[in-house]
Coordinates of C-alpha atoms in Angstrom, one line a residue:
Chain P
X299 CA 125.1 11.0 67.1
X300 CA 125.8 9.0 64.0
X301 CA 122.8 6.7 63.6
X302 CA 122.9 3.6 61.4
X303 CA 119.3 2.5 60.7
X304 CA 119.0 -1.2 61.4
X305 CA 115.7 -2.1 59.9
X306 CA 116.6 -3.5 56.4
X307 CA 117.7 -6.8 57.7
X308 CA 116.6 -10.2 56.3
X309 CA 116.3 -11.7 59.7
X310 CA 113.1 -9.6 59.9
X311 CA 110.2 -11.5 58.2
X312 CA 108.8 -8.5 56.4
X313 CA 112.2 -7.6 54.9
X314 CA 113.0 -11.2 53.9
X315 CA 109.7 -11.3 52.0
X316 CA 110.3 -7.9 50.4
X317 CA 113.7 -9.1 49.2
X318 CA 112.4 -12.4 47.9
X319 CA 109.6 -10.6 46.1
X320 CA 112.0 -7.9 44.9
X321 CA 109.4 -5.4 46.3
X322 CA 111.2 -2.1 45.5
X323 CA 108.5 0.0 47.1
X324 CA 108.6 -1.8 50.5
X325 CA 112.4 -1.6 50.8
X326 CA 112.4 2.0 49.7
X327 CA 109.8 3.0 52.3
X328 CA 111.8 1.5 55.1
X329 CA 115.0 3.1 53.8
X330 CA 113.4 6.5 53.3
X331 CA 111.6 6.5 56.7
X332 CA 114.9 5.8 58.5
X333 CA 116.8 8.5 56.5
X334 CA 114.1 11.0 57.3
X335 CA 114.2 10.1 61.0
X336 CA 117.9 11.0 61.1
X337 CA 119.9 7.9 60.0
X338 CA 123.2 8.8 58.5
X339 CA 123.7 5.3 57.1
X340 CA 121.1 2.7 56.2
X341 CA 122.2 -0.8 57.1
X342 CA 121.5 -3.5 54.4
X343 CA 121.6 -7.2 55.2
X344 CA 120.5 -10.2 53.1
X345 CA 122.3 -12.7 55.3
X346 CA 119.6 -15.3 55.3
X347 CA 119.8 -15.9 51.6
X348 CA 123.1 -17.8 51.4
X349 CA 123.8 -18.2 47.6
X350 CA 121.8 -15.1 46.6
X351 CA 123.3 -12.8 49.2
X352 CA 125.7 -11.0 46.7
X353 CA 122.9 -10.4 44.2
X354 CA 120.4 -9.3 46.9
X355 CA 122.8 -7.0 48.7
X356 CA 123.6 -5.2 45.5
X357 CA 119.9 -4.9 44.8
X358 CA 119.3 -3.5 48.3
X359 CA 122.0 -0.8 47.9
X360 CA 120.6 0.3 44.5
X361 CA 117.1 0.2 45.7
X362 CA 117.8 2.4 48.8
X363 CA 120.1 4.8 47.0
X364 CA 117.5 5.4 44.3
X365 CA 115.3 7.3 46.7
X366 CA 117.6 8.5 49.4
X367 CA 120.8 10.5 49.2
X368 CA 122.3 8.4 51.9
X369 CA 125.2 5.9 52.3
X370 CA 124.6 2.3 53.2
X371 CA 126.2 0.1 55.9
X372 CA 126.9 -3.1 54.1
X373 CA 126.2 -5.8 56.6
X374 CA 127.8 -9.2 55.8
X375 CA 130.7 -11.4 56.7
X376 CA 131.1 -12.5 53.1
X377 CA 133.7 -10.6 51.0
X378 CA 131.9 -11.6 47.7
X379 CA 128.6 -10.1 48.9
X380 CA 130.3 -7.0 50.1
X381 CA 132.3 -6.6 46.8
X382 CA 129.1 -7.0 44.9
X383 CA 127.3 -4.3 47.0
X384 CA 130.3 -2.0 46.8
X385 CA 130.3 -2.2 43.0
X386 CA 127.1 -0.1 42.8
X387 CA 127.3 2.0 46.0
X388 CA 127.4 5.8 45.5
X389 CA 129.4 7.8 48.1
X390 CA 131.3 6.4 51.0
X391 CA 129.7 3.3 52.6
X392 CA 130.3 1.7 56.0
X393 CA 131.4 -2.0 56.2
X394 CA 129.6 -3.9 58.9
X395 CA 132.0 -5.5 60.2
X396 CA 135.5 -6.6 60.7
X397 CA 137.0 -8.1 63.9
X398 CA 140.3 -9.6 65.1
X399 CA 139.1 -13.1 64.5
X400 CA 141.7 -14.5 62.1
X401 CA 139.3 -15.7 59.3
X402 CA 137.1 -12.6 59.4
X403 CA 140.1 -10.3 59.5
X404 CA 141.8 -12.0 56.6
X405 CA 138.7 -12.1 54.5
X406 CA 137.9 -8.5 55.0
X407 CA 141.2 -6.7 55.0
X408 CA 141.8 -6.9 51.2
X409 CA 138.5 -5.1 50.7
X410 CA 139.3 -2.4 53.2
X411 CA 143.1 -1.8 53.1
X412 CA 144.0 1.6 51.7
X413 CA 140.4 2.7 51.1
X414 CA 138.4 5.5 52.5
X415 CA 135.6 3.1 53.7
X416 CA 134.1 3.5 57.1
X417 CA 134.5 0.3 59.1
X418 CA 132.8 -1.1 62.1
X419 CA 135.5 -2.9 64.1
X420 CA 134.2 -5.4 66.7
X421 CA 136.4 -5.9 69.8
X422 CA 136.3 -9.6 69.3
X423 CA 139.2 -12.0 68.8
X424 CA 139.6 -15.8 68.5
X425 CA 139.5 -15.8 72.3
X426 CA 135.8 -15.1 72.1
X427 CA 133.6 -12.4 73.5
X428 CA 135.2 -9.8 75.8
X429 CA 134.0 -9.6 79.3
X430 CA 136.1 -6.9 81.1
X431 CA 137.3 -3.5 80.2
X432 CA 140.8 -4.9 79.8
X433 CA 139.7 -7.6 77.4
X434 CA 138.1 -4.9 75.3
X435 CA 141.1 -2.5 75.4
X436 CA 143.6 -5.3 74.5
X437 CA 141.6 -6.2 71.4
X438 CA 140.8 -2.6 70.5
X439 CA 144.5 -1.8 70.7
X440 CA 145.6 -4.6 68.4
X441 CA 142.7 -4.0 66.0
X442 CA 143.3 -0.3 65.7
X443 CA 147.0 -0.8 65.1
X444 CA 146.4 -3.4 62.3
X445 CA 143.8 -1.2 60.6
X446 CA 146.1 1.8 60.7
X447 CA 149.0 -0.4 59.3
X448 CA 146.6 -1.3 56.5
X449 CA 146.2 2.4 55.7
X450 CA 142.6 2.9 56.9
X451 CA 142.2 6.4 58.2
X452 CA 141.9 6.6 62.0
X453 CA 138.6 8.6 61.9
X454 CA 137.0 5.9 59.7
X455 CA 137.1 3.4 62.5
X456 CA 133.9 2.7 64.4
X457 CA 135.0 0.6 67.3
X458 CA 132.3 -1.6 68.9
X459 CA 133.2 -2.8 72.4
X460 CA 130.4 -5.3 72.2
X461 CA 127.5 -5.2 74.6
X462 CA 126.5 -8.3 76.5
X463 CA 123.4 -8.9 78.6
X464 CA 123.3 -7.8 82.2
X465 CA 120.9 -10.7 82.9
X466 CA 123.9 -13.0 82.3
X467 CA 126.4 -11.1 84.4
X468 CA 125.6 -8.0 86.4
X469 CA 128.9 -6.4 85.6
X470 CA 128.5 -6.5 81.8
X471 CA 126.8 -3.1 81.6
X472 CA 129.4 -1.1 83.6
X473 CA 132.3 -3.0 81.9
X474 CA 131.0 -1.9 78.5
X475 CA 130.4 1.7 79.7
X476 CA 133.9 2.0 81.1
X477 CA 135.4 0.5 77.9
X478 CA 133.7 3.2 75.9
X479 CA 135.1 5.9 78.2
X480 CA 138.6 4.5 78.1
X481 CA 138.6 4.1 74.3
X482 CA 137.3 7.6 73.7
X483 CA 139.8 9.0 76.1
X484 CA 142.8 7.0 74.9
X485 CA 142.0 7.3 71.2
X486 CA 140.7 10.7 70.8
X487 CA 138.9 11.1 67.4
X488 CA 138.0 7.5 67.0
X489 CA 134.3 6.6 66.8
X490 CA 132.6 4.2 69.2
X491 CA 129.5 2.3 68.2
X492 CA 127.1 -0.4 69.5
X493 CA 124.1 -2.5 68.7
X494 CA 122.0 -1.6 71.7
X495 CA 119.4 -4.3 72.3
X496 CA 121.7 -7.0 73.5
X497 CA 122.0 -5.3 76.9
X498 CA 118.4 -6.1 77.9
X499 CA 118.3 -9.7 76.6
X500 CA 116.3 -11.9 79.1
X501 CA 114.8 -8.9 80.9
X502 CA 111.3 -7.4 80.9
X503 CA 110.5 -3.9 79.7
X504 CA 113.5 -4.1 77.3
X505 CA 112.8 -0.8 75.6
X506 CA 113.0 1.1 78.8
X507 CA 116.3 -0.4 79.8
X508 CA 117.7 0.0 76.3
X509 CA 117.0 3.7 76.4
X510 CA 118.6 4.1 79.8
X511 CA 121.7 2.3 78.6
X512 CA 121.9 4.5 75.5
X513 CA 121.7 7.6 77.7
X514 CA 124.5 6.3 79.9
X515 CA 126.7 5.3 77.0
X516 CA 126.4 8.8 75.5
X517 CA 127.5 10.2 78.8
X518 CA 130.6 7.9 78.6
X519 CA 131.4 9.1 75.1
X520 CA 129.6 6.9 72.7
X521 CA 128.9 8.8 69.4
X522 CA 127.3 6.2 67.1
X523 CA 124.7 3.4 67.2
X524 CA 123.1 0.8 65.0
X525 CA 119.5 1.1 66.0
X526 CA 115.9 1.8 64.9
X527 CA 115.6 5.5 64.2
X528 CA 111.8 5.2 64.1
X529 CA 111.8 4.4 67.8
X530 CA 110.6 7.9 68.9
X531 CA 111.3 7.5 72.6
X532 CA 114.8 6.2 71.9
X533 CA 115.5 9.1 69.5
X534 CA 114.2 11.6 72.1
X535 CA 116.4 10.0 74.7
X536 CA 119.4 10.5 72.5
X537 CA 118.6 14.1 71.8
X538 CA 118.2 14.9 75.5
X539 CA 121.4 12.9 76.4
X540 CA 123.4 14.8 73.9
X541 CA 122.1 18.2 75.1
X542 CA 123.0 17.2 78.7
X543 CA 126.7 16.4 77.8
X544 CA 127.2 19.6 75.9
X545 CA 126.9 18.3 72.3
X546 CA 124.0 20.6 71.4
X547 CA 124.9 24.3 71.4
X548 CA 122.3 26.4 73.1
X549 CA 120.1 23.2 73.2
X550 CA 118.9 24.0 69.7
X551 CA 118.4 20.4 68.6
X552 CA 116.6 19.7 71.8
X553 CA 114.2 22.7 71.5
X554 CA 113.6 22.0 67.9
X555 CA 112.8 18.3 68.6
X556 CA 110.4 19.5 71.3
X557 CA 108.7 21.8 68.9
X558 CA 108.3 19.1 66.3
X559 CA 106.5 17.0 69.0
X560 CA 109.3 14.5 69.4
X561 CA 108.6 14.4 73.2
X562 CA 104.8 13.7 72.8
X563 CA 104.4 10.1 73.6
Chain D
X298 CA 120.4 5.0 95.7
X299 CA 119.8 6.9 98.8
X300 CA 116.7 9.0 98.2
X301 CA 115.8 12.1 100.2
X302 CA 112.1 12.9 99.7
X303 CA 111.8 16.6 98.9
X304 CA 108.0 17.2 99.1
X305 CA 107.6 18.5 102.7
X306 CA 108.8 22.0 101.8
X307 CA 107.1 25.2 102.7
X308 CA 107.8 26.7 99.3
X309 CA 105.0 24.5 98.1
X310 CA 101.6 26.1 98.8
X311 CA 99.9 22.9 100.0
X312 CA 102.7 22.3 102.5
X313 CA 102.8 25.9 103.7
X314 CA 99.0 25.7 104.4
X315 CA 99.3 22.4 106.2
X316 CA 102.1 23.8 108.4
X317 CA 100.1 27.0 109.2
X318 CA 97.0 25.0 110.0
X319 CA 99.1 22.4 111.9
X320 CA 97.4 19.8 109.8
X321 CA 99.0 16.6 111.1
X322 CA 97.1 14.3 108.7
X323 CA 98.2 16.2 105.6
X324 CA 101.9 16.2 106.6
X325 CA 101.8 12.6 107.7
X326 CA 100.4 11.5 104.4
X327 CA 103.1 13.2 102.4
X328 CA 105.8 11.8 104.7
X329 CA 104.4 8.3 104.6
X330 CA 103.8 8.2 100.9
X331 CA 107.5 9.2 100.3
X332 CA 108.8 6.7 102.8
X333 CA 106.7 3.9 101.2
X334 CA 108.0 4.9 97.8
X335 CA 111.5 4.3 98.9
X336 CA 112.8 7.5 100.5
X337 CA 115.5 6.8 103.2
X338 CA 115.2 10.4 104.5
X339 CA 112.3 12.8 104.5
X340 CA 113.3 16.4 104.0
X341 CA 111.5 18.9 106.2
X342 CA 111.6 22.6 105.4
X343 CA 109.7 25.5 107.0
X344 CA 111.9 28.2 105.6
X345 CA 109.1 30.6 104.5
X346 CA 108.0 31.1 108.2
X347 CA 110.9 33.3 109.4
X348 CA 110.2 33.7 113.2
X349 CA 108.3 30.5 113.5
X350 CA 110.8 28.3 111.6
X351 CA 112.3 26.7 114.8
X352 CA 108.9 25.8 116.2
X353 CA 107.5 24.5 112.9
X354 CA 110.6 22.5 112.0
X355 CA 110.4 20.7 115.3
X356 CA 106.7 20.0 114.7
X357 CA 107.4 18.6 111.3
X358 CA 110.0 16.2 112.6
X359 CA 107.7 15.0 115.3
X360 CA 104.7 14.7 113.0
X361 CA 106.6 12.7 110.3
X362 CA 108.4 10.4 112.8
X363 CA 105.1 9.6 114.5
X364 CA 103.9 7.6 111.5
X365 CA 107.1 6.5 109.8
X366 CA 110.2 4.9 111.1
X367 CA 112.4 7.2 109.0
X368 CA 115.0 9.8 109.6
X369 CA 114.5 13.4 108.5
X370 CA 116.7 15.7 106.4
X371 CA 116.6 19.0 108.3
X372 CA 116.5 21.6 105.7
X373 CA 117.5 25.1 107.0
X374 CA 120.3 27.6 107.1
X375 CA 119.3 28.7 110.6
X376 CA 121.3 27.0 113.4
X377 CA 118.4 27.7 115.9
X378 CA 115.8 26.0 113.8
X379 CA 118.1 23.0 113.2
X380 CA 118.8 22.8 116.9
X381 CA 115.1 22.9 117.7
X382 CA 114.4 20.1 115.2
X383 CA 117.4 18.0 116.4
X384 CA 116.1 18.2 120.0
X385 CA 113.2 15.9 119.1
X386 CA 114.6 13.8 116.2
X387 CA 114.9 10.1 116.7
X388 CA 117.7 8.2 115.0
X389 CA 120.4 9.9 112.8
X390 CA 119.2 12.8 110.8
X391 CA 120.7 14.5 107.8
X392 CA 121.6 18.2 107.9
X393 CA 120.7 20.1 104.7
X394 CA 123.2 21.8 104.3
X395 CA 126.6 23.2 105.0
X396 CA 128.9 24.9 102.5
X397 CA 132.3 26.6 102.4
X398 CA 130.7 30.1 102.5
X399 CA 132.2 31.6 105.7
X400 CA 128.9 32.6 107.4
X401 CA 127.2 29.3 106.6
X402 CA 130.1 27.2 107.6
X403 CA 130.7 29.0 110.9
X404 CA 127.0 28.9 111.8
X405 CA 126.7 25.2 111.1
X406 CA 130.0 23.7 112.3
X407 CA 129.2 23.9 116.1
X408 CA 126.1 21.8 115.5
X409 CA 128.0 19.2 113.4
X410 CA 131.5 18.9 114.8
X411 CA 132.2 15.6 116.5
X412 CA 128.7 14.2 115.8
X413 CA 127.4 11.3 113.8
X414 CA 125.1 13.5 111.7
X415 CA 124.8 13.0 108.0
X416 CA 125.6 16.2 106.3
X417 CA 124.9 17.6 102.8
X418 CA 128.0 19.6 101.8
X419 CA 127.5 22.0 98.9
X420 CA 130.5 22.7 96.7
X421 CA 130.0 26.4 97.1
X422 CA 132.3 29.0 98.6
X423 CA 132.2 32.8 98.9
X424 CA 133.5 32.9 95.3
X425 CA 130.0 31.9 94.3
X426 CA 128.6 29.0 92.3
X427 CA 131.1 26.6 90.7
X428 CA 131.2 26.4 86.9
X429 CA 133.9 23.9 86.0
X430 CA 135.0 20.5 87.3
X431 CA 138.1 22.2 88.8
X432 CA 136.0 24.8 90.7
X433 CA 134.0 21.9 92.2
X434 CA 137.1 19.8 93.1
X435 CA 138.9 22.8 94.7
X436 CA 135.9 23.5 96.9
X437 CA 135.2 19.8 97.6
X438 CA 138.7 19.3 98.7
X439 CA 138.7 22.2 101.2
X440 CA 135.3 21.3 102.5
X441 CA 136.1 17.6 103.0
X442 CA 139.3 18.5 104.8
X443 CA 137.6 20.9 107.2
X444 CA 134.7 18.5 108.0
X445 CA 137.2 15.7 108.7
X446 CA 139.2 18.1 110.9
X447 CA 136.0 18.8 112.8
X448 CA 135.6 15.0 113.4
X449 CA 132.7 14.3 111.1
X450 CA 133.0 10.7 109.8
X451 CA 134.0 10.6 106.1
X452 CA 131.1 8.4 105.1
X453 CA 128.6 10.8 106.6
X454 CA 129.5 13.5 104.0
X455 CA 127.1 13.9 101.1
X456 CA 128.9 16.1 98.7
X457 CA 126.7 18.1 96.3
X458 CA 128.7 19.4 93.3
X459 CA 125.7 21.7 92.4
X460 CA 123.8 21.4 89.2
X461 CA 123.4 24.5 87.0
X462 CA 121.0 24.8 84.0
X463 CA 122.3 23.7 80.6
X464 CA 120.0 26.4 79.1
X465 CA 122.4 29.0 80.7
X466 CA 125.6 27.3 79.5
X467 CA 125.8 24.2 77.4
X468 CA 128.8 22.9 79.4
X469 CA 127.1 22.9 82.8
X470 CA 125.8 19.3 82.4
X471 CA 129.0 17.6 81.5
X472 CA 131.0 19.7 84.1
X473 CA 128.7 18.4 86.8
X474 CA 128.9 14.8 85.6
X475 CA 132.6 14.9 85.4
X476 CA 132.8 16.4 88.8
X477 CA 130.8 13.5 90.2
X478 CA 133.1 11.0 88.5
X479 CA 136.2 12.7 89.8
X480 CA 134.9 13.0 93.4
X481 CA 133.7 9.4 93.6
X482 CA 137.1 8.2 92.1
X483 CA 139.3 10.5 94.3
X484 CA 137.3 10.1 97.5
X485 CA 136.2 6.5 97.5
X486 CA 133.4 5.9 100.0
X487 CA 132.1 9.5 100.1
X488 CA 128.5 10.1 99.0
X489 CA 127.5 12.4 96.1
X490 CA 124.1 14.0 96.0
X491 CA 122.2 16.5 93.9
X492 CA 119.0 18.4 93.6
X493 CA 118.0 17.4 90.1
X494 CA 115.6 19.8 88.7
X495 CA 117.9 22.8 88.2
X496 CA 119.5 21.0 85.2
X497 CA 116.4 21.6 83.1
X498 CA 115.5 25.2 84.1
X499 CA 114.4 27.2 81.1
X500 CA 113.8 24.2 78.9
X501 CA 110.6 22.4 77.8
X502 CA 109.8 18.8 78.7
X503 CA 111.7 19.2 81.9
X504 CA 110.8 15.8 83.4
X505 CA 112.2 14.0 80.4
X506 CA 115.5 15.8 80.6
X507 CA 115.7 15.5 84.4
X508 CA 115.3 11.7 84.1
X509 CA 118.0 11.5 81.4
X510 CA 120.4 13.5 83.6
X511 CA 119.7 11.3 86.6
X512 CA 120.5 8.2 84.5
X513 CA 123.8 9.8 83.4
X514 CA 124.8 10.9 86.9
X515 CA 124.3 7.4 88.2
X516 CA 126.6 6.1 85.5
X517 CA 129.2 8.6 86.7
X518 CA 128.9 7.4 90.3
X519 CA 126.1 9.5 91.9
X520 CA 124.6 7.5 94.8
X521 CA 122.1 9.9 96.4
X522 CA 119.5 12.5 95.4
X523 CA 117.0 15.0 96.8
X524 CA 113.9 14.3 94.7
X525 CA 110.3 13.4 94.5
X526 CA 110.1 9.6 95.1
X527 CA 106.4 9.7 94.0
X528 CA 107.6 10.4 90.4
X529 CA 107.2 6.9 89.1
X530 CA 109.0 7.5 85.8
X531 CA 112.0 9.0 87.6
X532 CA 112.0 6.1 90.1
X533 CA 111.8 3.5 87.3
X534 CA 114.7 5.3 85.6
X535 CA 116.9 5.1 88.7
X536 CA 116.1 1.4 89.1
X537 CA 117.1 0.7 85.5
X538 CA 120.2 2.9 85.7
X539 CA 121.4 1.1 88.8
X540 CA 120.9 -2.4 87.3
X541 CA 122.8 -1.2 84.2
X542 CA 125.9 -0.2 86.2
X543 CA 126.0 -3.3 88.3
X544 CA 124.4 -2.1 91.5
X545 CA 121.6 -4.6 91.4
X546 CA 122.7 -8.2 91.8
X547 CA 121.0 -10.5 89.3
X548 CA 118.7 -7.5 88.4
X549 CA 116.5 -8.5 91.3
X550 CA 115.3 -5.0 92.1
X551 CA 114.6 -4.3 88.5
X552 CA 112.6 -7.5 88.0
X553 CA 110.7 -6.9 91.2
X554 CA 110.0 -3.3 90.2
X555 CA 108.7 -4.6 86.9
X556 CA 106.4 -7.1 88.6
X557 CA 105.0 -4.4 90.9
X558 CA 104.1 -2.5 87.7
X559 CA 106.7 0.3 88.2
X560 CA 107.2 0.3 84.4
X561 CA 103.5 0.7 83.5
X562 CA 103.1 4.3 82.5

C-alpha cells in the first residue's frame, strides 16, 4: 500500500496556526511522525491562505524535507502554488490533483506534461461527480488517454474513482468498489487511490466503517490511499487486508506488525 | 447475511459435557443466545459420540427447538444420525454437509434428493482440498449439476469454496475470494458460505484477521457464514460490510446496530 499522509493540511486548525506562526518544529513533527508510521508521501496543503499559498507551500516542502527523506504530495488547484513548491522539492513529488474538468485540466497540464511527476487523477469531469461504475470508467478512460498523450508515464497515474457517502445513496459504496476492480483489471499497472473518509459522511461510528471500506477496497485492487497513517487501527486493518489478498509473502509484514504491537488496541 | 450459529458442537468441552449430562438448560441457553444474536440456523453437532450420535443429535434438535423458533443445521457425515435428527425437526433444516467425494455424496444423496432441505455443498472431491479458483469452479460446477439432477432446488444450495490458511500459502486468501466472486457471478441466486476461522490458522491476532477476511468476502459476494454470532466485533464488521456494499437500504441496520451499542467495544 502506498500511503500519502494527509495531516499537514491547513483546514486543520493546529496546522493553520503552525503555518501562520512558521512553527518549523510543529510541522516537522507531524511530517516525521507520518513518515515513520509508513507514509511514502507527505501531503502538504496551505489552501486556506489564498495569497500566501505559493510562499507557504514552498515553506512546507522545505520544512518537511529538512527532517525526512520523503517526497511530498503537493496539494493545490493553483498552478503558481504548485510551481513554487516544485522549485524546492527534492526527489519525485506527487501532484494532488488533476481532473477532467476543463479549467483544472488546462491549468495543470503544462506543469505535468512530459515530466516524471506522480499525479493523482480524479475521475471527475465538467458533468460533475460520478455516480455509477460506468460514469467512472468513461472519465477514467478519457483522463488516462489525455495524460498519456501528454507524455506522463502510465505507472505515474494514481486514479481516484471518487468516494461518495453511502448515507446519501446506498449504492455509492459498491459502485466505487466495482470501479476500482474494473480499473485495476482493465488498466493493469495503473495505481488506484482514494480519500477514505467521505464514505462514512453522515453516519455514526465513522472510523469503524472507514476501516471496513478500506479492507474491501484493498480486496478489489486499491493500492494507495490518502489517509492518516497515525491511525493505528486503520494501519493494522491495511496490513491484515494485504496479507489476506496475497500481497504479503509468508505474512512477514503481518507477523512483524503483530510483534511491534500494532494489534494492541 | 445468513448466519449459522456454530457453538453447539461437541468438539467444545462445555458442549460435550452438556450433551453427556443431558443438560437441557445449558444447551438451550447456547441455542437461544445465538438465535437472539441473529443466527438464522443453529448448527448441532454430536460428532465426538460415535455410537450415540444419532440419539444425541435428535435430542439436540428437540432441545433447541423447544425454546427457539429456529431451524437447525444438522452437522454430521453419518446418514443415520441425520435421519434421526430429521425425524423430529420442525421447519426446513440445513444439512451440513455434502461434497463431491464419492462416499460422502452417495451416503447423503438419498436423504437430500427431491427434498426442500437447505444443503451446504463443499467444493471438495476425491482429488482433495481445492487450491486455485479453477479447482473450486470445476468442483462447484459438477456438484451443482448433480444436486440439480437430484431435484434439489437451486436456491437451497449453499456452496462452500473452502477456506485454507494463508500461513500455509500466501495465495489461499485471494483464491478463495475470487472463487466466491466467480461463483456468485456465474450462478446468480446460489448461496455461498464459509467456515471462517481456518483462514487465520497459524497466525497471531486471529480474530482481527478473521474479521478482515469476512469483510472482504462480503465485498466479493459471500452471503452466508458458519460462525459465532456472539462475537460482537465480528457481527459489527458484517453489519458495516453489508451497508458498504449496498445490502442495507438507507443504512437502517447499521444505524440501528449503532444505537443498540453494537459498536461499543
